[in-house]
XYZ file of C-alpha atoms in Angstrom:
327
model
C 3.838 -25.893 0.737
C 7.625 -26.525 0.732
C 9.296 -26.761 -2.638
C 11.386 -29.939 -2.987
C 15.155 -29.461 -3.208
C 15.163 -30.963 -6.683
C 12.513 -28.528 -7.987
C 13.772 -26.168 -10.705
C 12.406 -23.456 -12.990
C 13.666 -23.563 -16.559
C 13.241 -19.841 -17.216
C 13.083 -16.746 -14.960
C 9.749 -16.531 -13.204
C 9.632 -12.889 -12.191
C 5.912 -12.242 -11.987
C 5.453 -8.509 -12.526
C 2.430 -6.864 -10.944
C 0.292 -5.452 -13.734
C -1.308 -2.162 -12.819
C -4.923 -3.000 -13.422
C -7.290 -2.459 -10.500
C -8.331 -1.057 -7.067
C -8.375 -1.067 -2.709
C -7.328 1.064 0.804
C -7.055 1.781 4.833
C -7.386 4.398 7.789
C -6.400 5.124 11.258
C -8.126 4.210 14.432
C -11.278 4.947 12.498
C -14.531 3.845 14.038
C -16.821 1.795 11.844
C -19.514 4.490 12.183
C -19.307 6.708 9.098
C -22.823 6.260 7.819
C -24.633 9.253 6.394
C -26.741 10.436 3.529
C -25.302 12.470 0.673
C -26.245 15.573 2.658
C -24.123 14.642 5.723
C -23.108 15.265 8.381
C -20.556 12.516 9.052
C -18.775 12.153 12.388
C -15.955 9.690 13.033
C -12.621 9.335 14.787
C -9.557 9.189 12.552
C -6.099 8.501 14.024
C -7.417 9.629 17.393
C -8.705 12.894 15.928
C -12.453 13.653 15.977
C -13.622 14.451 12.447
C -16.951 16.044 11.588
C -17.914 16.745 7.991
C -21.100 18.832 7.712
C -21.667 17.852 4.083
C -19.868 16.250 1.140
C -16.652 18.184 0.371
C -16.475 19.950 -2.994
C -12.792 21.054 -3.006
C -10.794 18.076 -1.744
C -7.022 17.843 -2.010
C -5.270 14.472 -1.891
C -1.636 13.843 -1.073
C 0.102 10.509 -1.687
C -0.768 7.848 -4.240
C -3.098 5.750 -2.136
C -5.363 8.617 -1.092
C -5.574 9.882 -4.663
C -6.444 6.477 -6.094
C -9.080 5.759 -3.453
C -10.827 8.968 -4.474
C -10.572 8.054 -8.150
C -11.751 4.492 -7.517
C -14.863 5.967 -5.903
C -15.446 8.237 -8.905
C -14.814 11.425 -6.934
C -12.517 13.286 -9.338
C -15.144 16.009 -9.750
C -14.802 16.778 -6.025
C -11.006 17.182 -6.206
C -9.440 20.647 -6.376
C -5.923 19.245 -6.511
C -3.584 16.341 -5.895
C 0.104 15.768 -5.200
C 2.891 13.245 -4.640
C 2.683 10.057 -6.719
C 5.261 7.282 -6.376
C 4.263 5.627 -9.673
C 2.048 6.400 -12.645
C -1.597 6.417 -11.652
C -3.382 3.149 -12.462
C -4.412 3.021 -16.139
C -8.119 2.698 -15.417
C -7.991 5.974 -13.478
C -5.767 7.898 -15.896
C -8.567 9.775 -17.641
C -10.132 10.803 -14.334
C -6.744 11.789 -12.910
C -6.102 14.019 -15.918
C -9.080 16.149 -14.823
C -7.459 16.995 -11.467
C -4.825 19.762 -11.128
C -1.435 18.454 -9.977
C -0.202 20.869 -7.322
C 3.350 19.608 -6.870
C 5.612 16.681 -7.650
C 5.909 16.073 -3.910
C 4.100 18.007 -1.158
C 2.733 21.461 -1.991
C 3.469 24.256 0.452
C 0.864 25.200 3.016
C 0.618 28.593 1.328
C -0.243 26.995 -1.992
C -2.929 24.915 -0.335
C -4.376 27.954 1.404
C -4.587 29.763 -1.936
C -6.568 26.809 -3.288
C -9.156 27.109 -0.480
C -9.716 23.349 0.051
C -12.505 22.049 2.249
C -10.976 18.574 2.762
C -7.319 17.453 2.861
C -6.718 13.689 2.661
C -3.323 12.000 2.910
C -1.845 8.521 3.233
C 1.331 9.297 5.199
C 1.810 11.372 8.351
C 4.586 13.314 6.608
C 1.858 15.012 4.555
C 0.816 16.861 7.712
C 4.377 17.630 8.795
C 6.478 20.747 8.478
C 7.433 19.936 4.882
C 3.853 19.174 3.925
C 0.501 20.764 4.616
C 1.202 21.479 8.271
C -0.482 20.236 11.424
C -3.998 18.825 11.175
C -5.126 20.887 14.161
C -4.234 24.104 12.322
C -6.431 23.096 9.399
C -9.282 22.253 11.727
C -9.062 25.758 13.199
C -9.519 27.061 9.661
C -12.619 24.912 9.239
C -10.912 22.467 6.859
C -11.493 18.755 7.511
C -8.472 16.433 7.337
C -8.195 12.670 7.064
C -5.144 10.388 7.400
C -4.914 6.740 6.375
C -4.656 4.137 9.135
C -1.203 3.011 8.099
C -0.015 6.603 8.505
C -1.484 7.112 11.977
C 0.755 7.787 14.972
C 1.832 4.540 16.603
C -0.586 4.863 19.525
C -3.614 5.096 17.217
C -2.473 2.667 14.511
C -3.883 -0.882 14.399
C -1.551 -3.313 16.142
C -1.540 -5.327 12.927
C -2.790 -3.835 9.670
C -5.457 -5.912 7.913
C -7.466 -5.682 4.720
C -10.509 -4.839 6.847
C -8.713 -1.618 7.837
C -8.385 -0.822 4.142
C -12.073 -1.491 3.618
C -12.952 0.714 6.606
C -11.071 3.598 5.002
C -12.856 3.129 1.710
C -16.219 3.112 3.518
C -15.395 6.216 5.513
C -14.223 8.243 2.535
C -17.314 7.143 0.612
C -19.557 8.133 3.542
C -17.903 11.550 3.779
C -18.663 12.152 0.104
C -22.130 10.585 0.190
C -21.348 7.669 -2.146
C -21.588 4.714 0.250
C -22.939 2.340 -2.394
C -19.809 2.799 -4.511
C -17.671 1.671 -1.606
C -19.696 -1.496 -1.109
C -19.396 -2.374 -4.788
C -15.639 -1.821 -4.731
C -15.132 -3.780 -1.499
C -17.252 -6.720 -2.652
C -15.210 -6.931 -5.846
C -11.905 -6.854 -3.979
C -12.977 -9.460 -1.438
C -14.020 -11.789 -4.243
C -10.740 -11.272 -6.099
C -8.769 -12.141 -2.973
C -10.886 -15.230 -2.314
C -10.353 -16.360 -5.904
C -6.545 -16.507 -5.592
C -5.572 -17.011 -1.963
C -6.128 -20.771 -1.691
C -3.518 -21.580 -4.345
C -0.621 -20.058 -2.397
C -1.196 -21.449 1.087
C 1.904 -22.666 2.883
C 4.551 -20.964 0.736
C 7.229 -19.234 2.836
C 7.984 -15.735 1.570
C 10.682 -13.111 2.081
C 9.370 -9.608 1.329
C 12.525 -7.621 0.532
C 11.997 -3.880 0.421
C 15.629 -2.855 0.060
C 19.001 -2.539 1.740
C 21.992 -4.641 0.773
C 24.021 -4.674 3.965
C 21.049 -4.804 6.346
C 18.075 -5.984 4.289
C 14.744 -4.346 5.132
C 12.112 -7.083 5.204
C 8.362 -7.076 5.560
C 7.786 -7.586 9.276
C 4.788 -8.589 11.357
C 2.367 -5.783 11.166
C 2.293 -3.431 8.177
C 1.319 -3.389 4.515
C 3.598 -6.250 3.366
C 2.349 -8.526 6.174
C -1.250 -7.615 5.324
C -0.714 -8.536 1.664
C 1.069 -11.795 2.504
C -1.684 -12.784 4.927
C -4.414 -12.042 2.381
C -2.536 -14.056 -0.248
C -2.359 -17.049 2.087
C 1.443 -17.248 2.295
C 3.711 -17.386 5.348
C 5.918 -14.403 6.148
C 9.340 -15.725 7.190
C 9.926 -12.591 9.303
C 6.560 -12.451 11.000
C 8.411 -12.411 14.348
C 9.926 -8.976 13.655
C 8.025 -5.952 14.916
C 6.775 -3.040 12.818
C 5.860 -2.714 9.162
C 9.411 -3.271 7.937
C 12.449 -4.274 9.941
C 16.168 -4.532 9.259
C 17.543 -8.042 9.478
C 20.607 -9.814 8.041
C 21.354 -12.199 5.207
C 22.406 -14.948 7.598
C 18.839 -15.017 8.936
C 17.463 -15.108 5.376
C 19.671 -18.084 4.507
C 18.701 -19.860 7.706
C 14.975 -19.363 7.098
C 15.316 -20.362 3.425
C 12.286 -18.706 1.754
C 10.439 -20.480 -1.034
C 9.803 -17.187 -2.852
C 11.286 -13.685 -2.659
C 9.181 -10.574 -3.245
C 11.270 -7.831 -4.868
C 9.857 -4.356 -4.246
C 10.328 -2.247 -7.370
C 10.973 1.454 -6.728
C 12.580 4.089 -8.925
C 15.270 4.608 -6.276
C 15.894 0.860 -5.803
C 14.662 -1.292 -8.659
C 13.674 -4.944 -8.605
C 16.239 -5.593 -11.344
C 19.029 -4.202 -9.151
C 17.850 -6.323 -6.231
C 17.808 -9.468 -8.379
C 21.294 -8.740 -9.716
C 22.581 -8.288 -6.175
C 21.121 -11.607 -5.013
C 22.499 -13.534 -7.971
C 26.028 -12.151 -7.546
C 26.220 -12.408 -3.769
C 28.559 -15.293 -2.806
C 26.359 -16.450 0.085
C 22.972 -15.838 -1.540
C 23.375 -16.981 -5.135
C 22.960 -20.635 -4.135
C 19.875 -20.040 -2.017
C 17.230 -22.196 -3.757
C 14.807 -19.294 -4.279
C 17.607 -17.249 -5.891
C 19.113 -20.106 -7.883
C 15.704 -20.998 -9.304
C 14.642 -17.357 -9.780
C 11.520 -17.665 -7.676
C 10.708 -13.956 -7.600
C 7.540 -11.915 -7.515
C 8.001 -8.233 -8.357
C 5.671 -5.716 -6.720
C 5.730 -1.931 -7.270
C 6.434 0.133 -4.164
C 3.081 1.920 -4.487
C 1.233 -1.410 -4.137
C 2.640 -1.858 -0.628
C 0.874 1.234 0.748
C -2.615 0.719 2.133
C -4.859 1.537 -0.801
C -6.684 0.293 -3.866
C -3.549 -1.392 -5.251
C -3.250 -3.906 -2.417
C -5.554 -6.373 -4.124
C -3.231 -6.329 -7.146
C -0.284 -7.244 -4.953
C -2.299 -10.057 -3.357
C -3.192 -11.393 -6.804
C 0.374 -11.115 -8.112
C 1.835 -12.847 -5.071
C -0.744 -15.641 -4.906
C -0.675 -16.347 -8.639
C 3.090 -16.069 -8.800
C 3.591 -18.538 -5.966
C 0.894 -20.841 -7.324
C 2.475 -20.848 -10.774
C 5.896 -21.676 -9.377
C 4.609 -24.709 -7.489
C 3.067 -26.308 -10.578
């Protein structure tokens, strides 16, 4: 679907992603992960063998996506603590989240985690198991504590070549299996698949720039990470699908040459969508780009770009936003 040169929008059409619902992903995880509530569960996660003898009772989550997957599966009563949100937790999980102790604004120290005596540590980004986070996964295993890392956060050699919604669904299934609530995962996944099917057809063919940030060297959604996964599920075409990685630096000349129909503005506290829009509309070479001139924007919160329960919301916002602009 190419928008005709004469097409215009009378008023700004920034479609803001409402925070209303749930989805997620893991590392080189095998589709095994089937077990009764009593366990044990054995799987491979980011190249690391993981064996859980029984459902954890003192889990700690780090990063928004991991926390919200647990809450979406109704596992707040199994959580001894949580840390590091990028945005407010989704409204439908707020009451459950309020029951879980918040250990730190960012990563808690390893000492603080040890004092908490967790039996399961689950994170979305590899930094959670770095020197400034919980420490190496192998060290926790030696202590008898199971760890789990989302697919998108896996080391490059154990990450999917191209992240897909099925990777998200695998993560949801594996976490549910670990905690003995497999049926909850299937209900959640079926709902998300249906929601995606309901909106994706209306956006097919639209050419999209996913702009994460950077004014001099814009960081765009590239071929293989969360943004590409969301664009693919929404049925749109990523104008920088030829760039490698999850995000890649490009230049404004390439953006002008590829002439996107719609621009996704990632909204983060450190780089807001409003600031991005203002930059585009003041830039001498970009202000006359049809997508900028006609304010064809879709705004997506940063947290919705990480593999997790929010991805379906980004798919819906993008597909409906694009579909509304073409009418």
